[in-house]
Coordinates of C-alpha atoms in Angstrom, one line a residue:
M30 CA 29.8 4.2 -11.8
K31 CA 27.8 6.9 -13.4
Q32 CA 24.5 7.2 -11.6
P33 CA 21.6 8.4 -13.7
A34 CA 19.5 11.2 -12.2
N35 CA 16.6 11.4 -14.6
V36 CA 13.6 11.6 -12.3
L37 CA 11.5 9.2 -14.4
H38 CA 14.2 6.6 -14.4
L39 CA 14.6 6.9 -10.6
T40 CA 10.8 6.6 -10.2
L41 CA 10.4 3.5 -12.4
V42 CA 13.3 1.7 -10.7
V43 CA 12.2 2.5 -7.2
A44 CA 8.5 1.8 -8.0
L45 CA 9.6 -1.9 -8.6
G46 CA 9.5 -2.0 -4.8
G47 CA 5.8 -1.2 -5.1
L48 CA 5.4 -3.9 -7.8
L49 CA 6.8 -6.4 -5.4
F50 CA 4.6 -5.0 -2.6
G51 CA 1.6 -5.8 -4.8
Y52 CA 3.0 -9.1 -6.1
D53 CA 3.8 -10.5 -2.7
T54 CA 0.6 -9.5 -1.0
A55 CA -1.7 -10.6 -3.8
V56 CA -0.1 -13.9 -4.7
I57 CA -2.0 -15.5 -1.8
S58 CA -5.3 -14.7 -3.5
G59 CA -5.0 -17.6 -6.0
A60 CA -3.7 -20.0 -3.5
T61 CA -6.1 -19.7 -0.5
E62 CA -8.3 -22.8 -1.4
A63 CA -5.2 -24.8 -2.3
L64 CA -3.5 -23.9 1.0
Q65 CA -6.7 -24.7 2.9
S66 CA -6.8 -28.1 1.3
Y67 CA -3.1 -28.9 1.5
F68 CA -2.7 -27.9 5.1
S69 CA -6.3 -28.8 6.2
L70 CA -7.0 -25.3 7.6
D71 CA -10.1 -24.1 9.4
A72 CA -11.3 -20.5 8.9
T73 CA -9.0 -19.0 11.6
A74 CA -5.9 -20.8 10.3
L75 CA -6.7 -19.8 6.7
G76 CA -7.1 -16.2 7.8
F77 CA -3.7 -16.4 9.5
A78 CA -2.1 -17.9 6.3
A79 CA -3.4 -15.0 4.3
S80 CA -2.5 -12.4 6.9
S81 CA 0.7 -13.8 8.4
A82 CA 2.8 -11.8 5.9
L83 CA 1.2 -8.7 7.5
I84 CA 3.1 -9.5 10.7
G85 CA 6.3 -9.1 8.7
C86 CA 4.9 -5.9 7.2
V87 CA 4.4 -4.5 10.6
I88 CA 7.9 -5.5 11.6
G89 CA 9.3 -4.0 8.4
A90 CA 7.4 -0.8 8.9
I91 CA 8.8 -0.4 12.5
F92 CA 12.4 -0.7 11.4
A93 CA 12.1 1.0 8.0
G94 CA 12.5 4.4 9.5
V95 CA 15.7 3.5 11.2
M96 CA 17.1 1.6 8.2
S97 CA 16.3 4.4 5.7
T98 CA 17.9 7.0 8.0
R99 CA 21.0 4.9 8.8
Y100 CA 21.6 3.1 5.5
G101 CA 19.8 5.5 3.1
R102 CA 16.7 5.1 1.1
R103 CA 18.4 3.0 -1.5
G104 CA 20.1 0.8 1.1
A105 CA 16.8 0.0 2.8
L106 CA 15.3 -1.0 -0.5
I107 CA 18.3 -3.3 -1.2
I108 CA 17.6 -5.0 2.1
A109 CA 13.9 -5.4 1.1
A110 CA 14.8 -6.9 -2.3
V111 CA 16.9 -9.6 -0.6
L112 CA 14.1 -10.4 1.8
F113 CA 11.7 -10.8 -1.2
L114 CA 14.1 -13.3 -2.8
I115 CA 14.4 -15.3 0.4
S116 CA 10.6 -15.4 0.9
A117 CA 9.9 -16.4 -2.7
V118 CA 12.1 -19.5 -2.5
G119 CA 11.2 -20.4 1.1
S120 CA 7.4 -20.2 0.8
A121 CA 7.4 -22.4 -2.3
L122 CA 9.1 -25.4 -0.6
P123 CA 7.6 -26.3 2.8
D124 CA 5.4 -29.2 3.7
N125 CA 4.9 -27.7 7.2
Y126 CA 2.3 -25.0 7.8
W127 CA 4.4 -23.1 10.2
V128 CA 7.5 -23.1 8.0
F129 CA 5.3 -21.6 5.3
I130 CA 4.2 -19.0 7.7
L131 CA 7.8 -18.1 8.6
Y132 CA 8.8 -17.4 5.0
R133 CA 5.6 -15.4 4.4
I134 CA 6.5 -13.2 7.4
I135 CA 10.0 -12.7 6.0
G136 CA 8.5 -11.5 2.7
G137 CA 6.2 -9.3 4.7
V138 CA 9.2 -7.6 6.3
G139 CA 10.4 -6.7 2.8
V140 CA 6.9 -5.4 1.9
G141 CA 6.8 -3.3 5.1
I142 CA 10.2 -1.7 4.2
A143 CA 9.4 -1.1 0.5
S144 CA 5.9 0.2 1.2
M145 CA 7.4 3.0 3.3
V146 CA 10.7 3.7 1.5
S147 CA 9.6 3.6 -2.1
P148 CA 7.1 6.5 -2.0
M149 CA 9.4 8.4 0.3
Y150 CA 12.3 8.1 -2.1
I151 CA 10.1 9.2 -5.1
A152 CA 8.7 12.2 -3.1
E153 CA 12.2 13.3 -2.2
V154 CA 13.5 13.4 -5.8
S155 CA 10.3 14.7 -7.4
P156 CA 9.7 18.4 -8.5
A157 CA 6.8 19.8 -6.5
N158 CA 4.5 20.2 -9.6
R159 CA 4.9 16.5 -10.5
R160 CA 5.2 14.9 -7.1
G161 CA 1.6 13.7 -6.9
S162 CA 1.7 11.9 -10.3
L163 CA 5.2 10.5 -9.7
V164 CA 4.4 9.1 -6.2
S165 CA 1.2 7.7 -7.7
C166 CA 3.4 5.7 -10.0
N167 CA 4.3 3.6 -7.0
Q168 CA 0.7 2.8 -6.5
F169 CA 0.4 2.0 -10.2
A170 CA 3.3 -0.4 -9.7
I171 CA 1.6 -2.0 -6.7
I172 CA -1.6 -2.6 -8.8
F173 CA 0.4 -3.8 -11.8
G174 CA 2.2 -6.3 -9.5
M175 CA -1.2 -7.5 -8.4
L176 CA -2.4 -7.8 -11.9
V177 CA 0.7 -9.6 -13.0
V178 CA 0.3 -12.2 -10.3
Y179 CA -3.4 -12.6 -11.1
F180 CA -2.3 -13.6 -14.6
V181 CA 0.5 -15.8 -13.2
N182 CA -1.9 -17.5 -10.8
Y183 CA -4.5 -18.0 -13.5
G184 CA -2.0 -19.4 -15.9
I185 CA -0.6 -21.8 -13.3
A186 CA -4.2 -22.9 -12.4
L187 CA -4.7 -23.9 -16.0
L188 CA -1.6 -26.2 -16.1
G189 CA -3.2 -29.0 -14.2
S190 CA -6.3 -30.3 -12.3
E191 CA -7.6 -28.8 -9.1
S192 CA -5.9 -31.7 -7.3
W193 CA -2.6 -30.7 -8.9
L194 CA -3.1 -27.1 -7.9
N195 CA -3.7 -28.2 -4.3
T196 CA -0.5 -30.1 -4.1
M197 CA 2.0 -28.4 -6.5
G198 CA 0.5 -25.5 -8.3
W199 CA 0.4 -23.2 -5.3
R200 CA 4.2 -23.7 -4.9
L201 CA 4.8 -22.3 -8.4
M202 CA 2.7 -19.3 -7.5
F203 CA 4.8 -18.3 -4.6
G204 CA 8.1 -19.3 -6.3
S205 CA 7.4 -17.1 -9.3
E206 CA 8.3 -14.0 -7.3
V207 CA 12.0 -14.8 -7.7
I208 CA 12.0 -13.2 -11.1
P209 CA 10.7 -9.6 -10.2
A210 CA 12.7 -9.7 -7.0
G211 CA 15.9 -10.4 -8.8
I212 CA 15.3 -7.7 -11.3
F213 CA 14.6 -5.2 -8.6
L214 CA 17.8 -6.0 -6.7
C215 CA 19.9 -5.6 -9.8
L216 CA 18.4 -2.3 -10.9
L217 CA 18.7 -0.7 -7.4
F218 CA 22.4 -0.4 -8.1
T219 CA 21.7 2.0 -10.9
V220 CA 20.1 4.7 -8.7
P221 CA 21.6 7.2 -6.3
E222 CA 20.5 8.3 -2.9
T223 CA 18.0 11.1 -2.5
P224 CA 19.2 14.7 -2.3
R225 CA 17.5 15.2 1.0
W226 CA 19.1 12.2 2.6
L227 CA 22.5 13.2 1.3
A228 CA 21.9 16.7 2.8
M229 CA 21.0 15.0 6.2
Q230 CA 24.3 13.2 6.1
G231 CA 26.2 16.5 5.4
R232 CA 27.1 15.5 1.8
H233 CA 26.0 18.8 0.5
Q234 CA 27.8 18.9 -2.8
E235 CA 26.4 15.5 -3.9
A236 CA 23.0 16.6 -2.7
R237 CA 23.1 19.9 -4.7
T238 CA 24.4 18.1 -7.8
L239 CA 21.6 15.5 -7.7
L240 CA 18.9 18.1 -6.9
K241 CA 20.0 20.1 -10.0
A242 CA 20.0 16.9 -12.1
V243 CA 16.4 16.0 -11.2
N244 CA 15.3 19.6 -11.8
P245 CA 16.9 20.4 -15.2
G246 CA 16.9 24.0 -16.2
A247 CA 15.5 25.2 -12.8
D248 CA 17.2 27.5 -10.4
I249 CA 17.6 25.3 -7.3
G250 CA 19.1 28.0 -5.1
H251 CA 15.8 28.8 -3.2
Q252 CA 14.9 25.1 -2.9
W253 CA 18.3 24.2 -1.6
Q254 CA 18.0 26.9 1.0
E255 CA 14.6 25.6 2.1
I256 CA 16.1 22.1 2.5
T257 CA 19.1 23.2 4.6
D258 CA 16.8 25.5 6.7
S259 CA 14.4 22.7 7.4
L260 CA 17.2 20.4 8.5
Q261 CA 18.8 23.0 10.7
D262 CA 15.5 24.2 12.3
K263 CA 15.3 22.7 15.8
S264 CA 12.1 24.5 16.8
S265 CA 9.9 21.7 15.8
G266 CA 11.3 19.3 18.4
G267 CA 10.5 15.7 18.2
I268 CA 7.7 13.8 16.5
V269 CA 5.4 14.1 19.5
S270 CA 6.0 17.7 20.1
K271 CA 3.0 20.0 20.1
G272 CA 3.5 21.2 16.5
L273 CA 3.8 17.8 15.0
L274 CA 1.4 15.6 17.0
G275 CA -1.5 16.8 14.9
V276 CA 0.1 15.9 11.5
L277 CA 1.2 12.5 12.9
V278 CA -2.3 11.7 14.0
I279 CA -3.6 12.7 10.6
G280 CA -1.0 10.4 8.9
I281 CA -2.0 7.5 11.2
M282 CA -5.7 8.0 10.5
L283 CA -5.2 8.2 6.7
S284 CA -3.2 4.9 6.9
V285 CA -5.9 3.2 9.0
L286 CA -8.8 4.4 7.0
Q287 CA -7.2 3.2 3.8
Q288 CA -7.4 -0.3 5.3
V289 CA -10.6 -0.4 7.3
T290 CA -12.6 0.5 4.3
G291 CA -12.1 -3.1 3.2
I292 CA -9.8 -3.0 0.1
N293 CA -7.7 -6.0 1.0
V294 CA -10.7 -8.1 1.6
F295 CA -11.2 -8.0 -2.2
L296 CA -7.5 -8.2 -3.0
Y297 CA -6.7 -11.2 -0.8
Y298 CA -10.0 -13.1 -1.0
A299 CA -11.3 -12.0 -4.4
P300 CA -11.6 -15.5 -6.0
T301 CA -13.5 -16.8 -2.9
I302 CA -15.8 -13.8 -2.8
L303 CA -16.5 -13.8 -6.5
K304 CA -17.1 -17.5 -6.6
G305 CA -19.7 -17.0 -3.9
F306 CA -21.6 -14.4 -6.0
S307 CA -22.6 -17.2 -8.5
D308 CA -22.1 -20.9 -9.2
S309 CA -18.9 -20.1 -11.1
S310 CA -15.9 -22.4 -11.0
I311 CA -12.6 -21.4 -9.3
D312 CA -11.1 -20.8 -12.8
L313 CA -13.8 -18.3 -13.7
A314 CA -13.4 -16.7 -10.3
L315 CA -9.7 -16.3 -11.0
L316 CA -10.5 -14.8 -14.4
Q317 CA -12.9 -12.3 -12.7
T318 CA -10.1 -11.5 -10.3
I319 CA -8.0 -10.4 -13.3
L320 CA -10.8 -8.1 -14.3
V321 CA -10.7 -6.6 -10.8
G322 CA -7.0 -6.0 -11.4
V323 CA -7.5 -4.4 -14.8
V324 CA -10.1 -1.9 -13.4
N325 CA -7.7 -1.2 -10.4
L326 CA -4.9 -0.5 -12.8
T327 CA -6.9 1.6 -15.2
F328 CA -8.3 4.0 -12.5
T329 CA -4.9 4.2 -10.9
V330 CA -3.6 5.6 -14.2
I331 CA -6.5 8.1 -14.2
A332 CA -5.4 9.2 -10.7
I333 CA -1.8 9.7 -11.9
F334 CA -3.0 12.2 -14.4
T335 CA -5.5 14.0 -12.1
V336 CA -3.9 14.1 -8.6
D337 CA -1.7 17.2 -9.5
R338 CA -4.5 18.8 -11.5
F339 CA -7.6 18.4 -9.2
G340 CA -5.8 18.0 -5.9
R341 CA -5.7 15.4 -3.2
R342 CA -8.8 16.3 -1.2
P343 CA -11.4 16.1 -4.1
L344 CA -10.2 12.7 -5.2
M345 CA -10.1 11.3 -1.6
M346 CA -13.7 12.5 -0.8
L347 CA -15.2 11.4 -4.1
G348 CA -13.6 8.0 -4.0
A349 CA -14.4 7.2 -0.4
G350 CA -18.0 8.2 -1.0
I351 CA -18.4 5.8 -3.9
M352 CA -16.6 3.0 -2.0
A353 CA -19.0 3.4 0.9
L354 CA -22.0 3.2 -1.4
C355 CA -20.8 0.1 -3.2
M356 CA -20.0 -1.7 0.1
L357 CA -23.4 -0.9 1.5
V358 CA -25.1 -2.2 -1.6
I359 CA -23.1 -5.5 -1.5
G360 CA -23.8 -5.9 2.2
T361 CA -27.6 -5.3 1.7
A362 CA -27.7 -7.8 -1.2
A363 CA -26.1 -10.4 1.0
Y364 CA -28.4 -9.7 3.9
L365 CA -31.5 -10.0 1.6
N366 CA -30.1 -13.1 0.0
A367 CA -30.1 -11.3 -3.4
I368 CA -26.6 -12.5 -4.3
G369 CA -26.0 -12.6 -8.0
G370 CA -23.5 -11.9 -10.8
Y371 CA -24.7 -8.3 -11.0
L372 CA -22.8 -7.6 -7.8
L373 CA -19.6 -7.7 -9.8
V374 CA -20.5 -4.2 -11.1
F375 CA -20.4 -2.9 -7.5
V376 CA -17.2 -4.7 -6.7
L377 CA -15.6 -3.1 -9.8
G378 CA -17.1 0.3 -8.8
Y379 CA -15.6 0.0 -5.4
I380 CA -12.2 -1.0 -6.8
A381 CA -12.3 1.8 -9.3
A382 CA -13.1 4.4 -6.6
F383 CA -10.3 3.1 -4.4
A384 CA -7.8 3.2 -7.3
L385 CA -8.8 6.8 -7.9
S386 CA -8.5 7.9 -4.3
L387 CA -7.5 6.0 -1.2
G388 CA -5.0 3.8 -3.1
P389 CA -2.6 6.3 -4.6
V390 CA -3.6 9.5 -2.9
T391 CA -3.1 8.2 0.6
W392 CA 0.5 7.3 -0.3
V393 CA 1.0 10.8 -1.9
L394 CA -0.2 12.5 1.3
L395 CA 1.9 10.3 3.6
S396 CA 5.0 10.9 1.5
E397 CA 4.7 14.7 1.6
I398 CA 3.1 15.9 4.8
F399 CA 5.9 15.1 7.3
P400 CA 8.9 17.5 7.8
N401 CA 12.3 16.5 6.4
S402 CA 13.9 16.2 9.9
V403 CA 11.4 13.5 11.0
R404 CA 9.9 12.2 7.8
S405 CA 11.4 8.7 8.0
K406 CA 10.4 8.2 11.6
A407 CA 6.9 9.7 11.3
L408 CA 6.2 7.8 8.1
S409 CA 7.4 4.6 9.7
I410 CA 4.8 5.1 12.5
A411 CA 2.0 5.8 10.0
V412 CA 2.9 2.8 7.9
F413 CA 3.1 0.6 11.0
A414 CA -0.5 1.7 11.8
Q415 CA -1.5 0.9 8.2
W416 CA -0.1 -2.6 8.2
F417 CA -1.5 -3.3 11.7
A418 CA -5.0 -2.3 10.4
N419 CA -4.4 -4.4 7.3
F420 CA -3.6 -7.4 9.6
V421 CA -6.7 -6.9 11.7
V422 CA -9.0 -6.6 8.6
S423 CA -7.5 -9.6 6.8
Q424 CA -7.6 -11.8 9.9
T425 CA -11.2 -10.9 10.9
F426 CA -12.9 -11.1 7.5
P427 CA -12.8 -14.9 7.2
M428 CA -14.1 -15.2 10.8
M429 CA -17.0 -12.8 10.1
N430 CA -17.7 -14.5 6.8
D431 CA -17.6 -18.0 8.2
Q432 CA -21.0 -19.6 7.7
N433 CA -20.8 -21.1 11.2
S434 CA -20.2 -17.7 12.9
W435 CA -23.0 -15.8 14.7
L436 CA -22.4 -12.7 12.6
Y437 CA -22.9 -14.6 9.4
Q438 CA -26.0 -16.3 10.5
S439 CA -27.5 -13.1 11.9
Y440 CA -26.7 -10.9 8.9
N441 CA -26.4 -13.5 6.1
G442 CA -22.9 -12.4 5.4
G443 CA -23.7 -8.7 5.0
F444 CA -22.2 -7.4 8.2
P445 CA -18.5 -7.0 7.2
F446 CA -19.5 -5.1 4.0
W447 CA -21.8 -2.8 6.0
L448 CA -18.9 -2.2 8.4
Y449 CA -16.5 -1.2 5.6
G450 CA -19.2 1.0 4.1
V451 CA -19.6 3.0 7.3
M452 CA -15.8 3.4 7.5
G453 CA -15.9 4.8 3.9
G454 CA -18.5 7.4 4.9
F455 CA -16.4 8.4 7.9
T456 CA -13.3 8.8 5.6
V457 CA -15.2 11.4 3.6
Y458 CA -15.9 13.4 6.7
F459 CA -12.3 13.0 8.0
V460 CA -10.7 14.3 4.8
Y461 CA -13.1 17.2 4.6
R462 CA -12.6 18.2 8.2
W463 CA -8.9 17.5 8.8
V464 CA -6.8 17.1 5.7
P465 CA -5.4 20.2 3.9
E466 CA -4.7 20.5 0.2
T467 CA -1.0 19.9 -0.6
K468 CA -0.7 20.0 -4.4
G469 CA 1.9 22.3 -6.0
K470 CA 3.9 22.9 -2.8
S471 CA 7.5 21.8 -2.1
L472 CA 8.1 19.4 0.8
E473 CA 9.7 22.3 2.7
Q474 CA 6.7 24.6 2.0
L475 CA 4.4 22.0 3.4
E476 CA 6.1 22.1 6.7
S477 CA 4.6 25.5 7.3
L478 CA 1.1 24.0 7.0
W479 CA 1.3 22.5 10.5
V480 CA 1.6 25.6 12.7
S481 CA -0.1 24.8 15.9
S482 CA -2.7 22.7 17.8
D483 CA -5.4 24.4 19.8
A484 CA -6.5 23.4 23.3
K485 CA -8.7 20.7 21.9
G486 CA -5.8 19.2 20.0
K487 CA -7.1 20.2 16.6
T488 CA -4.3 20.8 14.1
Q489 CA -4.4 24.2 12.5
Y490 CA -3.2 24.7 9.0
V491 CA -3.0 27.6 6.5

């Protein structure tokens, strides 16, 4: 079989893993009230229904590094695609709450694998001067998957009454994932492995041929030498060695901060939150959720065209600052009982800022900062931390936002938004203080950024 090596083709196929990432995680947003009604769930059980897939994401992230090293980047994505198919069918059928949870966890394992391997694959086949925009395409696919499922959920909700949605409609929402999962699985057989993974396996001729194919017209001699040198260099030691501990901590912090700034509160609970801003019906709240998805997608496209031009650091700091401001305004409005439809502006501002910064750029940084020899393992640890933080945020928000909770009664529902706003402000400081600019450098050149850690454990970079 002739394997195409056009980097755009490879990116678009592999980014379907991102699309399924978004589709699988956001499908719950249109079904939360139906699930609460069908299974008679309290706030804690509803939170677990929404966040249970994240348990699978954590498991998938743990094993993704081993899978992508042993079976290859493409092999790991094939496993993820199969898990997506199983989850789509299984989560649409059960009458038992715990059976539903089991299949959501299975889908989460697929998400955990794809969330790590898709951006890593794209980074490993991308030219240095296009890597930021190409890896950002994976985030575009994530948001596009969310937007698609928002339309799917809204369309299904219009097919029947609210009673029908609570008994049958939610099953169609989850089952609809079979279509993109099947397409992803088939298309994966049209892409090769990455040149860097092939080099790790000693398949040098295949690796050189593919490297040349994805860099048409370029002299790959120097780049190939850098790749082989990076794989042969044993001086860096293991992941926790002195030279790599700093970058690992930075990767973990970037992952955690992407989540604790509150993005998935809006992605998972958007209809519920938006319905609370006014007296709108659930249908109108779902329609507003689609607007959230459109803004998310639009500003992700802007990030794709700016990340390699302006760099990673400026986008991260600007976006995190705007996110913090919007969250603080929403929290204050809730505390003062000044809730109204005008808050949709700040929700959209927050979403736009995330889509311009922490959404795509965090994944760009994670895919490029780790050395070749430990990339899959280090990235697995960072993504594990990301999904664990995602689980904590998704599980705790319904409890903090429950009208019977002490926090809700004391702060009138504003506390969680204030908390996420403070985390956004801290993200600005963290990026300014600790994260270097990485645009325009090859993956191998970036390895030289992390040269030492001083006595206080501060990573030094040049």
